[in-house]
CSV table of C-alpha atoms in Angstrom, one decimal:
chain,number,residue,atom,x,y,z
A,28,MET,CA,150.5,78.3,256.1
A,29,SER,CA,153.0,79.3,253.4
A,30,TYR,CA,152.2,79.4,249.7
A,31,LEU,CA,154.2,76.3,249.1
A,32,GLY,CA,152.5,74.4,251.9
A,33,ARG,CA,149.0,75.3,250.8
A,34,LYS,CA,149.8,74.1,247.2
A,35,LEU,CA,151.3,70.8,248.4
A,36,ALA,CA,148.4,70.2,250.7
A,37,PHE,CA,145.9,70.9,247.9
A,38,TYR,CA,147.6,68.5,245.4
A,39,LEU,CA,148.0,65.8,248.0
A,40,VAL,CA,144.2,65.9,248.7
A,41,ALA,CA,143.6,65.9,245.0
A,42,LEU,CA,145.9,62.9,244.5
A,43,TRP,CA,144.1,61.0,247.2
A,44,GLY,CA,140.7,61.7,245.7
A,45,ALA,CA,141.9,60.7,242.2
A,46,LEU,CA,143.4,57.4,243.6
A,47,THR,CA,140.1,56.6,245.4
A,48,ILE,CA,138.1,57.2,242.2
A,49,ASN,CA,140.6,55.1,240.3
A,50,PHE,CA,140.0,52.3,242.8
A,51,LEU,CA,136.2,52.5,242.7
A,52,LEU,CA,135.5,52.9,239.0
A,53,PRO,CA,136.7,49.5,237.8
A,54,ARG,CA,134.7,47.8,240.5
A,55,LEU,CA,131.5,49.6,239.4
A,56,LEU,CA,132.0,48.5,235.7
A,57,PRO,CA,130.3,45.4,234.5
A,58,GLY,CA,132.3,42.2,233.9
A,59,ASP,CA,134.9,40.3,236.0
A,60,PRO,CA,138.5,40.2,234.9
A,61,VAL,CA,139.0,36.8,236.5
A,62,GLU,CA,136.2,35.3,234.4
A,63,ILE,CA,137.6,36.9,231.3
A,64,LEU,CA,141.0,35.3,231.8
A,65,ILE,CA,139.5,32.0,232.8
A,66,GLN,CA,137.6,32.0,229.5
A,67,LYS,CA,140.8,32.5,227.6
A,68,LEU,CA,142.5,29.7,229.6
A,69,ALA,CA,139.5,27.3,229.2
A,70,ALA,CA,140.1,27.2,225.5
A,71,ARG,CA,143.4,25.4,226.2
A,72,GLY,CA,142.1,23.0,228.8
A,73,PRO,CA,139.9,22.6,231.9
A,74,VAL,CA,140.2,25.2,234.7
A,75,THR,CA,140.1,23.8,238.2
A,76,PRO,CA,138.7,25.7,241.2
A,77,GLU,CA,142.2,25.9,242.7
A,78,LEU,CA,143.5,27.5,239.4
A,79,ARG,CA,140.6,30.0,239.6
A,80,ASP,CA,141.5,31.0,243.1
A,81,SER,CA,145.1,31.4,242.1
A,82,ILE,CA,144.1,33.7,239.2
A,83,ALA,CA,141.9,35.8,241.5
A,84,LEU,CA,144.8,36.4,243.8
A,85,LEU,CA,147.1,37.1,240.9
A,86,LEU,CA,144.8,39.8,239.5
A,87,GLY,CA,144.5,41.8,242.6
A,88,GLY,CA,143.2,39.7,245.5
A,89,ASP,CA,139.9,38.2,246.6
A,90,SER,CA,136.9,40.1,245.2
A,91,ASP,CA,134.8,38.7,248.1
A,92,ALA,CA,136.9,40.5,250.6
A,93,PRO,CA,135.5,43.7,252.2
A,94,LEU,CA,135.9,46.8,250.2
A,95,ILE,CA,138.1,48.5,252.8
A,96,VAL,CA,140.5,45.5,252.7
A,97,GLN,CA,140.6,45.7,248.9
A,98,TYR,CA,141.3,49.5,249.2
A,99,ALA,CA,144.1,48.9,251.6
A,100,ASP,CA,145.7,46.3,249.3
A,101,TYR,CA,145.3,48.7,246.4
A,102,LEU,CA,147.1,51.5,248.2
A,103,ARG,CA,149.8,49.1,249.4
A,104,GLY,CA,150.3,47.9,245.8
A,105,ILE,CA,150.7,51.5,244.6
A,106,VAL,CA,153.4,52.2,247.2
A,107,THR,CA,155.3,49.0,246.4
A,108,GLY,CA,154.9,49.4,242.6
A,109,ASP,CA,152.7,46.3,242.3
A,110,LEU,CA,149.8,47.4,239.9
A,111,GLY,CA,148.7,43.8,239.1
A,112,VAL,CA,148.9,41.6,236.1
A,113,SER,CA,147.5,42.4,232.7
A,114,ILE,CA,144.9,40.2,231.1
A,115,THR,CA,145.7,41.5,227.6
A,116,TYR,CA,149.4,40.7,227.9
A,117,TYR,CA,149.1,37.9,230.5
A,118,PRO,CA,151.3,37.2,232.5
A,119,GLN,CA,153.2,40.5,232.0
A,120,PRO,CA,152.9,42.9,235.0
A,121,VAL,CA,151.0,46.2,234.4
A,122,LEU,CA,154.0,48.3,235.5
A,123,GLU,CA,156.2,46.6,232.9
A,124,ILE,CA,153.8,47.3,230.1
A,125,ILE,CA,153.4,50.9,231.0
A,126,GLY,CA,157.2,51.2,231.3
A,127,GLN,CA,157.5,50.0,227.7
A,128,ALA,CA,154.8,52.2,226.2
A,129,LEU,CA,155.4,55.4,228.2
A,130,PRO,CA,158.7,56.5,226.5
A,131,TRP,CA,157.1,56.3,223.1
A,132,THR,CA,154.3,58.6,224.1
A,133,VAL,CA,156.4,61.0,226.0
A,134,SER,CA,159.0,61.4,223.3
A,135,LEU,CA,156.4,61.9,220.5
A,136,ILE,CA,153.4,63.7,222.1
A,137,GLY,CA,155.7,65.6,224.6
A,138,ILE,CA,158.1,67.0,222.0
A,139,ALA,CA,155.2,67.8,219.6
A,140,THR,CA,153.2,69.6,222.4
A,141,VAL,CA,156.2,71.7,223.4
A,142,LEU,CA,156.9,72.6,219.8
A,143,ALA,CA,153.3,73.5,219.2
A,144,PHE,CA,153.3,75.7,222.3
A,145,LEU,CA,156.6,77.5,221.4
A,146,VAL,CA,155.6,78.0,217.8
A,147,GLY,CA,152.1,79.3,218.7
A,148,ILE,CA,153.3,81.6,221.5
A,149,GLY,CA,156.1,83.0,219.4
A,150,LEU,CA,154.0,83.7,216.3
A,151,GLY,CA,151.1,85.0,218.6
A,152,MET,CA,153.5,87.4,220.2
A,153,LEU,CA,154.6,88.8,216.8
A,154,ALA,CA,151.0,88.9,215.5
A,155,GLY,CA,149.8,90.8,218.5
A,156,TRP,CA,152.7,93.2,218.4
A,157,LYS,CA,152.3,94.0,214.7
A,158,ARG,CA,148.5,94.2,214.4
A,159,GLY,CA,147.3,94.3,210.8
A,160,SER,CA,150.4,92.7,209.4
A,161,TRP,CA,150.4,89.7,207.0
A,162,LEU,CA,151.1,87.4,210.0
A,163,ASP,CA,148.1,88.8,211.9
A,164,ASN,CA,145.9,88.3,208.9
A,165,LEU,CA,147.0,84.6,208.8
A,166,VAL,CA,145.7,83.9,212.3
A,167,PRO,CA,142.2,82.7,211.1
A,168,VAL,CA,143.9,80.3,208.7
A,169,THR,CA,146.0,78.7,211.4
A,170,THR,CA,143.1,78.4,213.8
A,171,MET,CA,141.2,76.6,211.0
A,172,PHE,CA,143.5,73.6,211.4
A,173,GLN,CA,142.3,73.3,215.1
A,174,ALA,CA,138.7,73.3,214.0
A,175,VAL,CA,139.3,70.5,211.5
A,176,PRO,CA,138.7,67.0,213.0
A,177,TYR,CA,142.0,65.6,214.0
A,178,PHE,CA,141.6,62.2,212.6
A,179,TRP,CA,140.7,63.7,209.2
A,180,LEU,CA,143.8,65.9,209.2
A,181,ALA,CA,145.9,62.9,210.3
A,182,LEU,CA,144.5,60.7,207.5
A,183,LEU,CA,145.0,63.4,204.9
A,184,LEU,CA,148.6,64.0,205.8
A,185,LEU,CA,149.1,60.2,206.0
A,186,TYR,CA,147.7,59.8,202.5
A,187,LEU,CA,149.7,62.7,201.0
A,188,PHE,CA,153.1,62.1,202.6
A,189,ALA,CA,153.1,58.3,203.2
A,190,VAL,CA,150.8,56.7,200.5
A,191,VAL,CA,151.2,59.1,197.6
A,192,SER,CA,154.7,60.5,197.9
A,193,SER,CA,156.2,57.8,200.3
A,194,VAL,CA,158.2,60.5,202.1
A,195,PHE,CA,157.3,59.0,205.5
A,196,PRO,CA,156.3,55.4,206.5
A,197,VAL,CA,152.7,54.5,206.7
A,198,SER,CA,152.6,53.0,210.2
A,199,GLY,CA,154.6,51.9,213.2
A,200,GLY,CA,157.0,53.4,215.6
A,201,TYR,CA,160.3,52.1,214.1
A,202,ASP,CA,161.6,49.8,211.4
A,203,TYR,CA,161.0,46.2,212.6
A,204,VAL,CA,164.3,45.0,211.0
A,205,TYR,CA,165.9,46.1,214.2
A,206,ALA,CA,165.3,43.1,216.5
A,207,SER,CA,166.4,45.0,219.6
A,208,VAL,CA,164.9,48.2,220.9
A,209,GLY,CA,167.7,50.3,222.5
A,210,TRP,CA,169.8,53.4,222.6
A,211,ASN,CA,171.8,52.8,219.4
A,212,TRP,CA,172.1,55.3,216.5
A,213,ASP,CA,170.4,53.1,213.9
A,214,PHE,CA,167.3,52.6,216.1
A,215,ILE,CA,167.1,56.2,217.1
A,216,GLN,CA,167.2,57.3,213.5
A,217,SER,CA,164.4,54.9,212.7
A,218,ALA,CA,162.3,56.0,215.6
A,219,VAL,CA,162.7,59.7,214.7
A,220,TYR,CA,161.9,59.0,211.0
A,221,TYR,CA,158.7,57.1,211.9
A,222,GLY,CA,157.6,59.7,214.5
A,223,THR,CA,158.1,62.8,212.3
A,224,LEU,CA,154.7,62.7,210.5
A,225,PRO,CA,152.7,62.1,213.7
A,226,ALA,CA,154.6,64.9,215.4
A,227,ILE,CA,153.9,67.3,212.4
A,228,THR,CA,150.2,66.4,212.6
A,229,ILE,CA,150.0,67.2,216.3
A,230,VAL,CA,151.9,70.5,215.8
A,231,VAL,CA,149.8,71.6,212.8
A,232,SER,CA,146.5,70.8,214.6
A,233,SER,CA,147.3,72.5,217.9
A,234,PHE,CA,149.6,75.5,217.5
A,235,GLY,CA,146.7,77.7,216.1
A,236,GLY,CA,145.0,77.7,219.5
A,237,TRP,CA,148.2,78.9,221.3
A,238,LEU,CA,148.7,81.5,218.6
A,239,LEU,CA,145.2,83.0,218.8
A,240,GLY,CA,145.3,83.1,222.6
A,241,MET,CA,148.7,84.8,222.8
A,242,ARG,CA,147.8,87.2,220.0
A,243,ASN,CA,144.6,88.4,221.8
A,244,MET,CA,146.5,88.7,225.2
A,245,MET,CA,149.2,90.7,223.5
A,246,VAL,CA,146.6,93.1,222.0
A,247,SER,CA,145.0,93.5,225.4
A,248,THR,CA,148.3,94.0,227.2
A,249,LEU,CA,149.6,96.6,224.8
A,250,SER,CA,146.8,98.9,225.9
A,251,GLU,CA,147.9,98.8,229.6
A,252,ASP,CA,149.3,102.0,231.2
A,253,TYR,CA,152.7,100.5,232.0
A,254,ILE,CA,153.2,99.8,228.3
A,255,VAL,CA,152.4,103.4,227.5
A,256,THR,CA,154.8,104.5,230.2
A,257,ALA,CA,157.5,102.3,228.8
A,258,GLU,CA,157.0,103.8,225.4
A,259,ALA,CA,157.1,107.3,226.8
A,260,LYS,CA,160.4,106.6,228.4
A,261,GLY,CA,161.9,105.8,225.0
A,262,LEU,CA,162.7,102.1,225.7
A,263,ARG,CA,163.6,99.9,222.7
A,264,PRO,CA,160.6,98.3,221.1
A,265,THR,CA,162.0,94.8,221.4
A,266,ARG,CA,162.5,95.3,225.1
A,267,ILE,CA,159.0,96.5,225.5
A,268,MET,CA,157.7,93.6,223.6
A,269,MET,CA,159.7,90.9,225.4
A,270,ARG,CA,160.1,92.3,229.0
A,271,TYR,CA,156.8,94.1,229.4
A,272,ALA,CA,154.1,92.9,227.0
A,273,ALA,CA,155.0,89.3,226.3
A,274,ARG,CA,155.9,88.5,229.9
A,275,ASN,CA,152.5,89.4,231.1
A,276,ALA,CA,150.5,88.2,228.1
A,277,ILE,CA,151.9,84.7,228.4
A,278,LEU,CA,150.7,84.1,231.9
A,279,PRO,CA,147.2,82.8,231.0
A,280,SER,CA,148.8,80.4,228.5
A,281,VAL,CA,151.1,78.9,231.1
A,282,ALA,CA,148.2,77.3,233.0
A,283,GLY,CA,146.8,75.8,229.8
A,284,PHE,CA,150.2,74.5,228.9
A,285,ALA,CA,150.5,72.8,232.2
A,286,ILE,CA,147.3,70.9,231.6
A,287,SER,CA,148.4,70.0,228.1
A,288,LEU,CA,151.8,68.8,229.3
A,289,GLY,CA,150.2,66.7,232.0
A,290,PHE,CA,147.9,65.0,229.5
A,291,VAL,CA,151.0,64.2,227.3
A,292,VAL,CA,151.3,61.0,229.3
A,293,SER,CA,147.8,59.8,228.3
A,294,GLY,CA,149.0,60.1,224.7
A,295,SER,CA,146.7,60.8,221.8
A,296,ILE,CA,144.6,57.7,221.1
A,297,VAL,CA,143.6,59.0,217.7
A,298,THR,CA,147.2,59.7,216.8
A,299,GLU,CA,148.5,56.4,217.8
A,300,GLN,CA,145.6,54.5,216.2
A,301,VAL,CA,145.9,56.3,212.8
A,302,PHE,CA,149.6,55.9,212.6
A,303,SER,CA,149.7,52.5,214.5
A,304,TYR,CA,152.2,54.1,216.9
A,305,PRO,CA,153.1,52.2,220.0
A,306,GLY,CA,152.3,54.2,223.1
A,307,ILE,CA,150.0,54.7,226.1
A,308,GLY,CA,147.1,55.6,223.9
A,309,SER,CA,147.2,52.3,222.0
A,310,THR,CA,147.8,50.4,225.3
A,311,LEU,CA,144.7,52.0,226.9
A,312,LEU,CA,142.5,51.3,223.9
A,313,GLN,CA,143.5,47.6,224.0
A,314,ALA,CA,142.9,47.5,227.7
A,315,VAL,CA,139.4,48.9,227.2
A,316,ASN,CA,138.6,46.4,224.4
A,317,ASN,CA,139.7,43.5,226.5
A,318,SER,CA,138.2,44.7,229.8
A,319,ASP,CA,141.7,44.7,231.3
A,320,TYR,CA,140.8,46.6,234.4
A,321,ALA,CA,144.2,46.2,236.0
A,322,LEU,CA,145.9,47.8,233.0
A,323,MET,CA,143.3,50.5,232.7
A,324,GLN,CA,143.7,51.3,236.4
A,325,GLY,CA,147.5,51.5,236.0
A,326,VAL,CA,147.3,53.8,233.0
A,327,PHE,CA,144.8,56.1,234.7
A,328,LEU,CA,147.1,56.2,237.7
A,329,VAL,CA,150.0,57.3,235.6
A,330,ILE,CA,147.9,59.9,233.8
A,331,THR,CA,146.6,61.3,237.1
A,332,VAL,CA,150.0,61.6,238.7
A,333,ALA,CA,151.4,63.2,235.5
A,334,VAL,CA,148.6,65.8,235.3
A,335,LEU,CA,148.8,66.7,239.0
A,336,GLY,CA,152.6,66.8,238.9
A,337,ALA,CA,152.7,69.0,235.8
A,338,ASN,CA,150.1,71.4,237.3
A,339,LEU,CA,151.9,71.6,240.6
A,340,ILE,CA,155.2,72.4,239.0
A,341,VAL,CA,153.7,75.1,236.7
A,342,ASP,CA,151.6,76.4,239.6
A,343,LEU,CA,154.8,77.0,241.6
A,344,LEU,CA,156.6,78.5,238.6
A,345,TYR,CA,153.5,80.7,238.1
A,346,GLY,CA,154.0,82.0,241.6
A,347,LEU,CA,157.6,82.9,240.9
A,348,VAL,CA,156.8,84.6,237.6
A,349,ASP,CA,153.8,86.6,239.0
A,350,PRO,CA,154.2,87.3,242.7
A,351,ARG,CA,150.7,88.6,242.8
A,352,THR,CA,149.3,85.1,242.8
A,353,ARG,CA,151.1,84.3,246.1
A,354,ALA,CA,149.5,87.3,247.7
A,355,ARG,CA,146.0,86.2,246.5
A,356,SER,CA,146.5,82.5,247.5
């Protein structure tokens, strides 16, 4: 079997396993989503047995049906895009809720994660190339931000730049004077303005890890024989740094970046809670608080597909960058 075929087969099996676990976990948790919704409706009036049966069907079928039948209905719903109805946002479909929250998380957490990776890798490359320089001596300071509890750093920046100086807004994802959310310039400006401080917090708290990892790999790579040979040939230092040292030193960071990029979809619950930012993280937290199993299941499904998809793409790119991995696979 070819390298591509082996990778696709592995990730398909991993996807099937993740979908199965996603199906079983909510059914092992205590509580019944049907009863939760009935309790909410009972406050408005009596709930008849017929209404209860209708709610049970609406929230994912008959719970008394055999497990294999429920599993088949679950897989059929995934293929057709029917992830059920949310209790928290009843009667809104789960897929519609995720579709509203996902762009906020991807735009904020995704851009911030990519920026943190690029800044960390770039500075780590320079710090490793120029060992003992002022930049290299700042590495412990940058990694200190990663050791600081994230919520503490977020609250500190929020207090300094939103409460004290009022440079950025205190909370929210956009200015609510805009009645309609859409691709117009005023709304985009507002969304960028509201998302700047959360993005800065993510970059500051995470780029130190990429910097330290890249710096250490650069130091290790510079002692390899092919670097010494390139220097003996009289090649330009910038070419040696970029084409020989950095290209090989960055390979371990690519795998870690794939995992980070996949988890972008899950959002940062702490970030979105501290800044009251609308996104998947806040949606997942509300689903957990309300025992909204359908919504939790839908969010976990999106996270699973995103993580596996990101890892598959980077795994294939890794094979192109380093042909040795294809030979070992």
